[in-house]
mmCIF file of C-alpha atoms in Angstrom:
data_model
loop_
_atom_site.group_PDB
_atom_site.id
_atom_site.type_symbol
_atom_site.label_atom_id
_atom_site.label_comp_id
_atom_site.label_asym_id
_atom_site.label_seq_id
_atom_site.Cartn_x
_atom_site.Cartn_y
_atom_site.Cartn_z
ATOM 1 C CA MET B 1 -41.149 28.751 16.969
ATOM 2 C CA ARG B 2 -38.456 29.037 14.721
ATOM 3 C CA SER B 3 -38.561 30.617 10.917
ATOM 4 C CA GLU B 4 -36.875 28.277 8.780
ATOM 5 C CA VAL B 5 -33.840 30.215 7.616
ATOM 6 C CA GLN B 6 -33.470 30.450 11.532
ATOM 7 C CA GLU B 7 -33.160 27.041 11.201
ATOM 8 C CA THR B 8 -30.893 26.279 8.734
ATOM 9 C CA GLN B 9 -28.700 28.910 10.718
ATOM 10 C CA ALA B 10 -28.483 27.101 13.430
ATOM 11 C CA LYS B 11 -27.538 24.531 11.828
ATOM 12 C CA SER B 12 -25.290 26.069 9.810
ATOM 13 C CA ALA B 13 -23.509 27.526 13.118
ATOM 14 C CA VAL B 14 -23.384 23.855 14.642
ATOM 15 C CA THR B 15 -21.071 22.052 11.540
ATOM 16 C CA THR B 16 -18.980 25.615 11.299
ATOM 17 C CA ALA B 17 -17.808 25.090 15.423
ATOM 18 C CA ARG B 18 -16.834 21.434 14.926
ATOM 19 C CA GLN B 19 -13.397 22.399 14.933
ATOM 20 C CA PRO B 20 -11.238 19.960 11.656
ATOM 21 C CA ALA B 21 -8.089 18.323 12.897
ATOM 22 C CA ASP B 22 -5.154 19.240 10.603
ATOM 23 C CA PRO B 23 -4.956 15.851 8.434
ATOM 24 C CA ARG B 24 -1.204 15.963 7.317
ATOM 25 C CA PRO B 25 1.141 14.192 9.982
ATOM 26 C CA THR B 26 2.682 15.352 12.619
ATOM 27 C CA GLY B 27 6.021 13.791 13.368
ATOM 28 C CA LEU B 28 5.604 13.540 16.907
ATOM 29 C CA PRO B 29 5.412 10.065 18.337
ATOM 30 C CA VAL B 30 2.655 7.626 17.633
ATOM 31 C CA THR B 31 1.047 5.033 19.700
ATOM 32 C CA PRO B 32 1.141 1.024 17.336
ATOM 33 C CA LEU B 33 -2.011 0.088 16.439
ATOM 34 C CA SER B 34 -2.776 -3.514 16.170
ATOM 35 C CA ILE B 35 -3.140 -5.660 13.281
ATOM 36 C CA ASP B 36 -6.566 -6.842 14.797
ATOM 37 C CA SER B 37 -7.814 -2.640 15.959
ATOM 38 C CA PRO B 38 -10.651 -2.020 14.336
ATOM 39 C CA SER B 39 -8.702 1.693 12.931
ATOM 40 C CA TYR B 40 -6.764 -0.388 11.413
ATOM 41 C CA SER B 41 -8.516 -0.223 8.020
ATOM 42 C CA PHE B 42 -8.263 3.694 8.143
ATOM 43 C CA ALA B 43 -4.958 4.149 9.672
ATOM 44 C CA TYR B 44 -3.885 2.372 6.011
ATOM 45 C CA LEU B 45 -5.678 4.525 3.994
ATOM 46 C CA GLN B 46 -4.086 7.791 5.610
ATOM 47 C CA SER B 47 -1.004 6.067 5.280
ATOM 48 C CA SER B 48 -0.972 4.722 2.104
ATOM 49 C CA CYS B 49 -3.694 7.231 0.385
ATOM 50 C CA TRP B 50 -3.303 10.634 2.132
ATOM 51 C CA ASP B 51 0.319 11.014 2.723
ATOM 52 C CA GLU B 52 0.743 10.190 -0.426
ATOM 53 C CA GLY B 53 -1.913 12.713 -2.142
ATOM 54 C CA LEU B 54 -0.893 15.195 0.345
ATOM 55 C CA SER B 55 3.519 15.434 0.657
ATOM 56 C CA MET B 56 3.132 14.919 -2.912
ATOM 57 C CA ASN B 57 1.595 18.987 -2.714
ATOM 58 C CA VAL B 58 4.157 20.179 0.170
ATOM 59 C CA ALA B 59 6.113 21.993 -2.017
ATOM 60 C CA HIS B 60 2.477 23.715 -3.140
ATOM 61 C CA PRO B 61 0.637 24.295 0.380
ATOM 62 C CA GLU B 62 -2.193 26.279 -1.652
ATOM 63 C CA ARG B 63 -3.023 23.131 -2.993
ATOM 64 C CA ILE B 64 -4.469 21.365 0.504
ATOM 65 C CA ILE B 65 -7.540 23.055 1.812
ATOM 66 C CA VAL B 66 -8.167 22.145 5.053
ATOM 67 C CA GLY B 67 -11.442 23.838 6.023
ATOM 68 C CA PRO B 68 -14.360 23.662 8.653
ATOM 69 C CA HIS B 69 -15.118 20.599 7.503
ATOM 70 C CA PHE B 70 -13.581 18.225 5.143
ATOM 71 C CA VAL B 71 -10.001 18.140 3.144
ATOM 72 C CA LEU B 72 -8.759 18.999 0.133
ATOM 73 C CA ILE B 73 -5.848 18.289 -2.319
ATOM 74 C CA ARG B 74 -6.151 20.437 -5.868
ATOM 75 C CA ASP B 75 -4.614 18.540 -8.712
ATOM 76 C CA ALA B 76 -4.719 19.729 -12.722
ATOM 77 C CA ARG B 77 -8.035 17.624 -13.752
ATOM 78 C CA ARG B 78 -10.163 16.929 -10.531
ATOM 79 C CA ASP B 79 -10.474 17.535 -6.640
ATOM 80 C CA ARG B 80 -10.261 15.108 -3.980
ATOM 81 C CA LEU B 81 -11.560 14.966 -0.344
ATOM 82 C CA LEU B 82 -10.273 13.973 2.236
ATOM 83 C CA SER B 83 -12.452 13.187 5.174
ATOM 84 C CA PRO B 84 -13.410 13.832 8.309
ATOM 85 C CA ALA B 85 -11.398 17.101 8.849
ATOM 86 C CA SER B 86 -13.426 16.574 12.472
ATOM 87 C CA GLN B 87 -12.396 15.245 15.325
ATOM 88 C CA SER B 88 -15.612 13.966 16.630
ATOM 89 C CA PRO B 89 -17.199 10.955 15.071
ATOM 90 C CA ALA B 90 -19.752 11.635 12.048
ATOM 91 C CA THR B 91 -23.618 10.975 11.919
ATOM 92 C CA ASP B 92 -26.088 10.959 9.468
ATOM 93 C CA GLU B 93 -26.648 14.436 10.314
ATOM 94 C CA SER B 94 -23.520 15.900 10.882
ATOM 95 C CA PHE B 95 -21.781 14.584 7.744
ATOM 96 C CA ALA B 96 -25.005 15.456 5.562
ATOM 97 C CA GLY B 97 -23.534 18.776 6.886
ATOM 98 C CA ASP B 98 -20.363 19.069 6.125
ATOM 99 C CA ILE B 99 -21.018 17.898 2.316
ATOM 100 C CA ARG B 100 -23.375 20.580 2.456
ATOM 101 C CA ALA B 101 -21.573 23.557 3.484
ATOM 102 C CA PHE B 102 -18.735 21.806 1.694
ATOM 103 C CA LEU B 103 -19.914 22.343 -0.894
ATOM 104 C CA GLU B 104 -21.400 25.802 -0.995
ATOM 105 C CA GLN B 105 -18.486 26.626 -0.559
ATOM 106 C CA ARG B 106 -16.814 26.046 -2.937
ATOM 107 C CA GLY B 107 -19.168 27.024 -5.069
ATOM 108 C CA ASP B 108 -18.728 27.165 -9.080
ATOM 109 C CA GLU B 109 -15.163 25.513 -8.598
ATOM 110 C CA ARG B 110 -17.410 21.426 -7.004
ATOM 111 C CA ASN B 111 -17.560 20.023 -10.315
ATOM 112 C CA ARG B 112 -13.876 19.757 -9.437
ATOM 113 C CA ILE B 113 -14.656 16.962 -6.799
ATOM 114 C CA ALA B 114 -13.360 13.764 -7.166
ATOM 115 C CA ASP B 115 -14.223 11.332 -4.974
ATOM 116 C CA ILE B 116 -14.141 10.581 -1.334
ATOM 117 C CA ASN B 117 -12.134 8.496 0.529
ATOM 118 C CA LEU B 118 -14.441 6.481 3.574
ATOM 119 C CA ASP B 119 -14.978 3.079 5.245
ATOM 120 C CA VAL B 120 -18.586 3.124 6.456
ATOM 121 C CA GLY B 121 -19.167 1.615 9.514
ATOM 122 C CA VAL B 122 -15.367 1.600 10.424
ATOM 123 C CA GLY B 123 -14.112 4.105 12.531
ATOM 124 C CA PRO B 124 -14.574 7.832 13.035
ATOM 125 C CA PHE B 125 -18.046 6.152 10.104
ATOM 126 C CA ALA B 126 -19.239 3.526 12.995
ATOM 127 C CA ASP B 127 -22.913 5.021 12.839
ATOM 128 C CA LEU B 128 -22.764 6.418 9.378
ATOM 129 C CA SER B 129 -25.634 5.195 6.616
ATOM 130 C CA PRO B 130 -24.155 4.354 2.919
ATOM 131 C CA ALA B 131 -27.816 5.874 2.511
ATOM 132 C CA VAL B 132 -26.544 9.127 3.399
ATOM 133 C CA LEU B 133 -24.202 9.474 0.577
ATOM 134 C CA SER B 134 -26.226 8.219 -1.963
ATOM 135 C CA ALA B 135 -29.056 11.014 -1.106
ATOM 136 C CA LEU B 136 -26.039 13.387 -1.320
ATOM 137 C CA ASP B 137 -25.057 12.407 -5.151
ATOM 138 C CA PHE B 138 -22.402 10.012 -4.525
ATOM 139 C CA GLU B 139 -22.010 6.689 -5.547
ATOM 140 C CA ALA B 140 -19.521 3.934 -4.436
ATOM 141 C CA VAL B 141 -16.681 3.331 -6.953
ATOM 142 C CA GLY B 142 -16.331 -0.309 -7.783
ATOM 143 C CA THR B 143 -15.950 -2.905 -4.787
ATOM 144 C CA PRO B 144 -12.808 -2.735 -2.037
ATOM 145 C CA GLY B 145 -9.833 -4.524 -2.948
ATOM 146 C CA HIS B 146 -7.712 -5.607 -0.027
ATOM 147 C CA PHE B 147 -3.988 -4.678 1.134
ATOM 148 C CA ALA B 148 -1.835 -7.667 2.722
ATOM 149 C CA VAL B 149 -0.362 -7.584 5.721
ATOM 150 C CA TRP B 150 2.612 -9.865 7.956
ATOM 151 C CA ARG B 151 1.291 -10.678 11.039
ATOM 152 C CA PHE B 152 4.669 -11.236 12.929
ATOM 153 C CA ALA B 153 5.231 -14.578 14.901
ATOM 154 C CA LYS B 154 7.176 -14.192 18.358
ATOM 155 C CA GLU B 155 9.923 -15.012 16.643
ATOM 156 C CA SER B 156 11.422 -13.318 13.540
ATOM 157 C CA GLN B 157 11.428 -16.187 11.222
ATOM 158 C CA THR B 158 12.925 -13.712 8.293
ATOM 159 C CA PRO B 159 16.340 -14.720 7.904
ATOM 160 C CA ALA B 160 18.739 -12.906 8.466
ATOM 161 C CA PRO B 161 20.770 -10.790 5.532
ATOM 162 C CA THR B 162 23.014 -12.541 3.790
ATOM 163 C CA LEU B 163 24.443 -10.765 1.185
ATOM 164 C CA PRO B 164 26.070 -11.723 -2.130
ATOM 165 C CA VAL B 165 30.088 -10.013 -1.671
ATOM 166 C CA GLY B 166 30.604 -6.120 -2.651
ATOM 167 C CA PHE B 167 26.853 -4.982 -1.319
ATOM 168 C CA GLU B 168 25.575 -3.696 1.875
ATOM 169 C CA ILE B 169 22.394 -2.586 3.268
ATOM 170 C CA HIS B 170 22.498 1.566 4.389
ATOM 171 C CA ASN B 171 20.383 3.437 6.156
ATOM 172 C CA THR B 172 19.869 6.622 3.686
ATOM 173 C CA VAL B 173 17.868 10.021 4.386
ATOM 174 C CA PRO B 174 17.394 13.104 2.480
ATOM 175 C CA GLY B 175 20.997 14.603 1.344
ATOM 176 C CA ASP B 176 23.286 11.371 0.565
ATOM 177 C CA ALA B 177 23.633 10.265 -2.717
ATOM 178 C CA TYR B 178 22.174 6.899 -2.148
ATOM 179 C CA PHE B 179 18.846 8.758 -1.454
ATOM 180 C CA HIS B 180 18.520 10.631 -4.211
ATOM 181 C CA GLN B 181 19.749 7.080 -6.319
ATOM 182 C CA ARG B 182 16.899 6.051 -3.892
ATOM 183 C CA VAL B 183 14.357 8.258 -5.543
ATOM 184 C CA ALA B 184 16.032 7.607 -8.924
ATOM 185 C CA LEU B 185 15.830 4.181 -8.686
ATOM 186 C CA GLU B 186 12.066 4.736 -7.989
ATOM 187 C CA SER B 187 11.036 6.571 -10.942
ATOM 188 C CA LYS B 188 12.889 4.205 -13.012
ATOM 189 C CA LEU B 189 11.222 0.878 -11.963
ATOM 190 C CA PHE B 190 7.594 1.860 -12.328
ATOM 191 C CA PRO B 191 5.191 3.970 -14.714
ATOM 192 C CA ILE B 192 5.648 7.262 -13.676
ATOM 193 C CA SER B 193 4.649 10.771 -14.851
ATOM 194 C CA GLU B 194 7.095 13.083 -15.617
ATOM 195 C CA SER B 195 5.127 15.296 -12.840
ATOM 196 C CA TYR B 196 4.674 12.772 -10.390
ATOM 197 C CA ALA B 197 8.679 12.576 -10.391
ATOM 198 C CA ALA B 198 9.685 15.967 -9.933
ATOM 199 C CA ARG B 199 8.016 15.629 -7.451
ATOM 200 C CA LEU B 200 9.189 12.451 -6.196
ATOM 201 C CA PRO B 201 11.538 13.590 -4.643
ATOM 202 C CA GLY B 202 10.626 16.358 -1.922
ATOM 203 C CA ALA B 203 7.975 13.905 -0.797
ATOM 204 C CA LEU B 204 9.819 11.780 0.511
ATOM 205 C CA ALA B 205 11.601 14.211 1.732
ATOM 206 C CA HIS B 206 9.724 15.677 3.203
ATOM 207 C CA MET B 207 8.139 12.849 5.161
ATOM 208 C CA VAL B 208 11.151 11.417 6.403
ATOM 209 C CA THR B 209 11.630 14.936 8.283
ATOM 210 C CA ILE B 210 8.978 14.442 9.998
ATOM 211 C CA GLY B 211 10.558 10.882 10.871
ATOM 212 C CA SER B 212 7.446 8.892 9.731
ATOM 213 C CA ASP B 213 9.811 7.160 6.931
ATOM 214 C CA GLN B 214 12.438 5.086 7.077
ATOM 215 C CA HIS B 215 14.524 4.319 3.955
ATOM 216 C CA TRP B 216 17.223 0.718 3.533
ATOM 217 C CA VAL B 217 18.859 0.305 0.107
ATOM 218 C CA VAL B 218 21.266 -2.406 -1.185
ATOM 219 C CA VAL B 219 24.133 -0.468 -2.407
ATOM 220 C CA GLU B 220 27.248 -2.060 -4.436
ATOM 221 C CA LYS B 221 30.094 -1.231 -3.231
ATOM 222 C CA ALA B 222 32.040 -1.513 -5.930
ATOM 223 C CA ALA B 223 29.954 0.773 -8.530
ATOM 224 C CA ASP B 224 28.645 2.810 -5.978
ATOM 225 C CA ARG B 225 25.505 2.406 -6.505
ATOM 226 C CA VAL B 226 21.685 0.846 -5.022
ATOM 227 C CA VAL B 227 20.200 -2.297 -7.205
ATOM 228 C CA SER B 228 17.300 -2.392 -4.427
ATOM 229 C CA TYR B 229 15.717 -0.187 -1.764
ATOM 230 C CA ASN B 230 12.185 0.143 0.521
ATOM 231 C CA THR B 231 11.254 2.615 2.701
ATOM 232 C CA MET B 232 9.051 1.641 5.842
ATOM 233 C CA ARG B 233 5.926 4.452 6.728
ATOM 234 C CA TYR B 234 4.905 5.091 10.285
ATOM 235 C CA GLY B 235 3.557 7.801 10.526
ATOM 236 C CA ARG B 236 -0.152 6.677 11.416
ATOM 237 C CA GLY B 237 0.376 3.723 13.799
ATOM 238 C CA ILE B 238 0.742 0.852 11.874
ATOM 239 C CA ALA B 239 3.914 0.207 10.087
ATOM 240 C CA TYR B 240 3.638 0.802 6.220
ATOM 241 C CA LEU B 241 5.752 -1.523 3.948
ATOM 242 C CA GLN B 242 5.024 2.152 1.347
ATOM 243 C CA ASN B 243 7.393 0.604 -1.489
ATOM 244 C CA GLY B 244 9.995 -1.129 -2.220
ATOM 245 C CA GLY B 245 11.468 -1.842 -5.652
ATOM 246 C CA THR B 246 15.336 -4.242 -6.713
ATOM 247 C CA GLU B 247 16.479 -3.005 -10.853
ATOM 248 C CA GLU B 248 16.486 -6.445 -13.063
ATOM 249 C CA ALA B 249 20.099 -7.293 -13.066
ATOM 250 C CA TYR B 250 20.053 -7.683 -9.581
ATOM 251 C CA ARG B 251 17.119 -9.615 -8.690
ATOM 252 C CA ARG B 252 16.717 -13.246 -7.008
ATOM 253 C CA LYS B 253 20.034 -12.147 -5.097
ATOM 254 C CA GLY B 254 17.823 -12.116 -1.772
ATOM 255 C CA PHE B 255 17.631 -8.223 -1.525
ATOM 256 C CA VAL B 256 14.656 -8.512 -1.256
ATOM 257 C CA ARG B 257 14.700 -10.303 1.573
ATOM 258 C CA ALA B 258 17.500 -8.863 3.644
ATOM 259 C CA LEU B 259 15.760 -5.567 3.177
ATOM 260 C CA MET B 260 13.250 -7.202 5.241
ATOM 261 C CA HIS B 261 15.310 -8.685 7.295
ATOM 262 C CA VAL B 262 15.946 -5.199 8.607
ATOM 263 C CA ALA B 263 12.721 -3.564 8.209
ATOM 264 C CA GLU B 264 10.905 -6.374 10.469
ATOM 265 C CA LYS B 265 13.508 -5.077 12.820
ATOM 266 C CA ASP B 266 12.774 -2.208 12.588
ATOM 267 C CA ALA B 267 8.963 -2.425 13.592
ATOM 268 C CA ARG B 268 9.753 -4.858 16.219
ATOM 269 C CA GLU B 269 11.756 -2.405 18.116
ATOM 270 C CA ARG B 270 9.114 0.343 17.344
ATOM 271 C CA GLY B 271 6.760 -1.545 19.364
ATOM 272 C CA TYR B 272 4.051 -3.101 16.102
ATOM 273 C CA ASP B 273 2.748 -6.449 15.630
ATOM 274 C CA GLY B 274 2.488 -6.778 11.683
ATOM 275 C CA MET B 275 2.886 -4.810 8.628
ATOM 276 C CA GLY B 276 0.765 -3.786 5.459
ATOM 277 C CA THR B 277 1.871 -2.905 1.674
ATOM 278 C CA THR B 278 0.099 -3.349 -0.823
ATOM 279 C CA GLY B 279 1.268 -4.598 -4.719
ATOM 280 C CA CYS B 280 1.399 -3.321 -8.091
ATOM 281 C CA ASP B 281 1.149 -6.414 -10.123
ATOM 282 C CA ASP B 282 0.805 -10.285 -9.811
ATOM 283 C CA ARG B 283 4.515 -10.878 -9.406
ATOM 284 C CA ALA B 284 4.480 -8.165 -6.587
ATOM 285 C CA TRP B 285 1.763 -9.927 -5.397
ATOM 286 C CA ALA B 286 3.076 -13.249 -4.881
ATOM 287 C CA THR B 287 6.645 -11.774 -3.319
ATOM 288 C CA TRP B 288 5.076 -10.083 -0.136
ATOM 289 C CA ALA B 289 2.746 -13.854 0.466
ATOM 290 C CA ALA B 290 6.501 -15.063 -0.238
ATOM 291 C CA ILE B 291 7.598 -13.404 2.998
ATOM 292 C CA GLY B 292 4.768 -13.699 5.157
ATOM 293 C CA PHE B 293 2.021 -11.093 4.541
ATOM 294 C CA THR B 294 -0.255 -13.261 4.219
ATOM 295 C CA GLU B 295 -3.085 -11.705 5.204
ATOM 296 C CA LYS B 296 -5.323 -9.674 3.882
ATOM 297 C CA VAL B 297 -7.862 -6.687 5.393
ATOM 298 C CA ARG B 298 -9.657 -4.850 3.329
ATOM 299 C CA LYS B 299 -9.635 -1.734 1.985
ATOM 300 C CA PRO B 300 -11.762 2.426 2.591
ATOM 301 C CA GLN B 301 -14.569 2.409 -0.086
ATOM 302 C CA SER B 302 -13.900 5.209 -2.740
ATOM 303 C CA TRP B 303 -16.724 7.150 -3.279
ATOM 304 C CA THR B 304 -17.465 9.800 -6.421
ATOM 305 C CA TRP B 305 -19.809 12.925 -5.964
ATOM 306 C CA LYS B 306 -22.448 12.508 -9.049
ATOM 307 C CA PRO B 307 -24.353 15.399 -8.516
ATOM 308 C CA LYS B 308 -27.388 14.905 -10.784
ATOM 309 C CA SER B 309 -28.918 17.119 -13.441
ATOM 310 C CA ASP B 310 -31.974 19.228 -12.910
#
């Protein structure tokens, strides 16, 4: 009969043998997922949350720790845990073993861990019990929200772009003056910190470089400046409207619909049957709903690690 120490060593060996899958998008061609795919919600999580954190730290690779069990993104205050790093579907036993091994590796720094995003019952976690998370001192954070999906009709229902005289749409890439202006406009329109604004150009440029993102802008020709933009993200197998905005003085001129027509055409040509997005406020949600984002897909549950006191 094996001793308790031998049992522990054996379990550790099995756990360590499970090799990680690098969570960063590769830039390689991806197969479009249908909106009805069971993996759609998880791919949305990767597109909207993972790629946000990973790309924002692309200039600081030391902040992205890809271990044998999980993926960690460090920030100034606490660490964010992404899952899964393993290519294998999670079971209660493997997940618990991975968590324990991961916390052991982190040592005294394990108290910096902020949260872990995963969807129990979906994709890699189809057989994972929420009770396992509770037993490991994880607590569910709030109630899962939703993101909006625009399911494309067989034929495009979005009117062709009809921009006012003096404006035109461009596809822009890093190094282009319009790309710089697009980044600046996002920083102007949304309440982001100085640190976030400083990292944003590099993050967006990286996502374009690896073939994930496409940026379109509306340019006022007389002033040669960007007044509206949107960004599509494709790296995870879904068409995800990552961001969009219009300078206040140029709203209600049809720019959003014109840009969405271009984005829809691009997504269709890539083989997607729809696209997903989210809104930062009620006005944004109303705008997307008017365009066609009328279906709702549940977001994954977020869990926070709150170790109990001894």
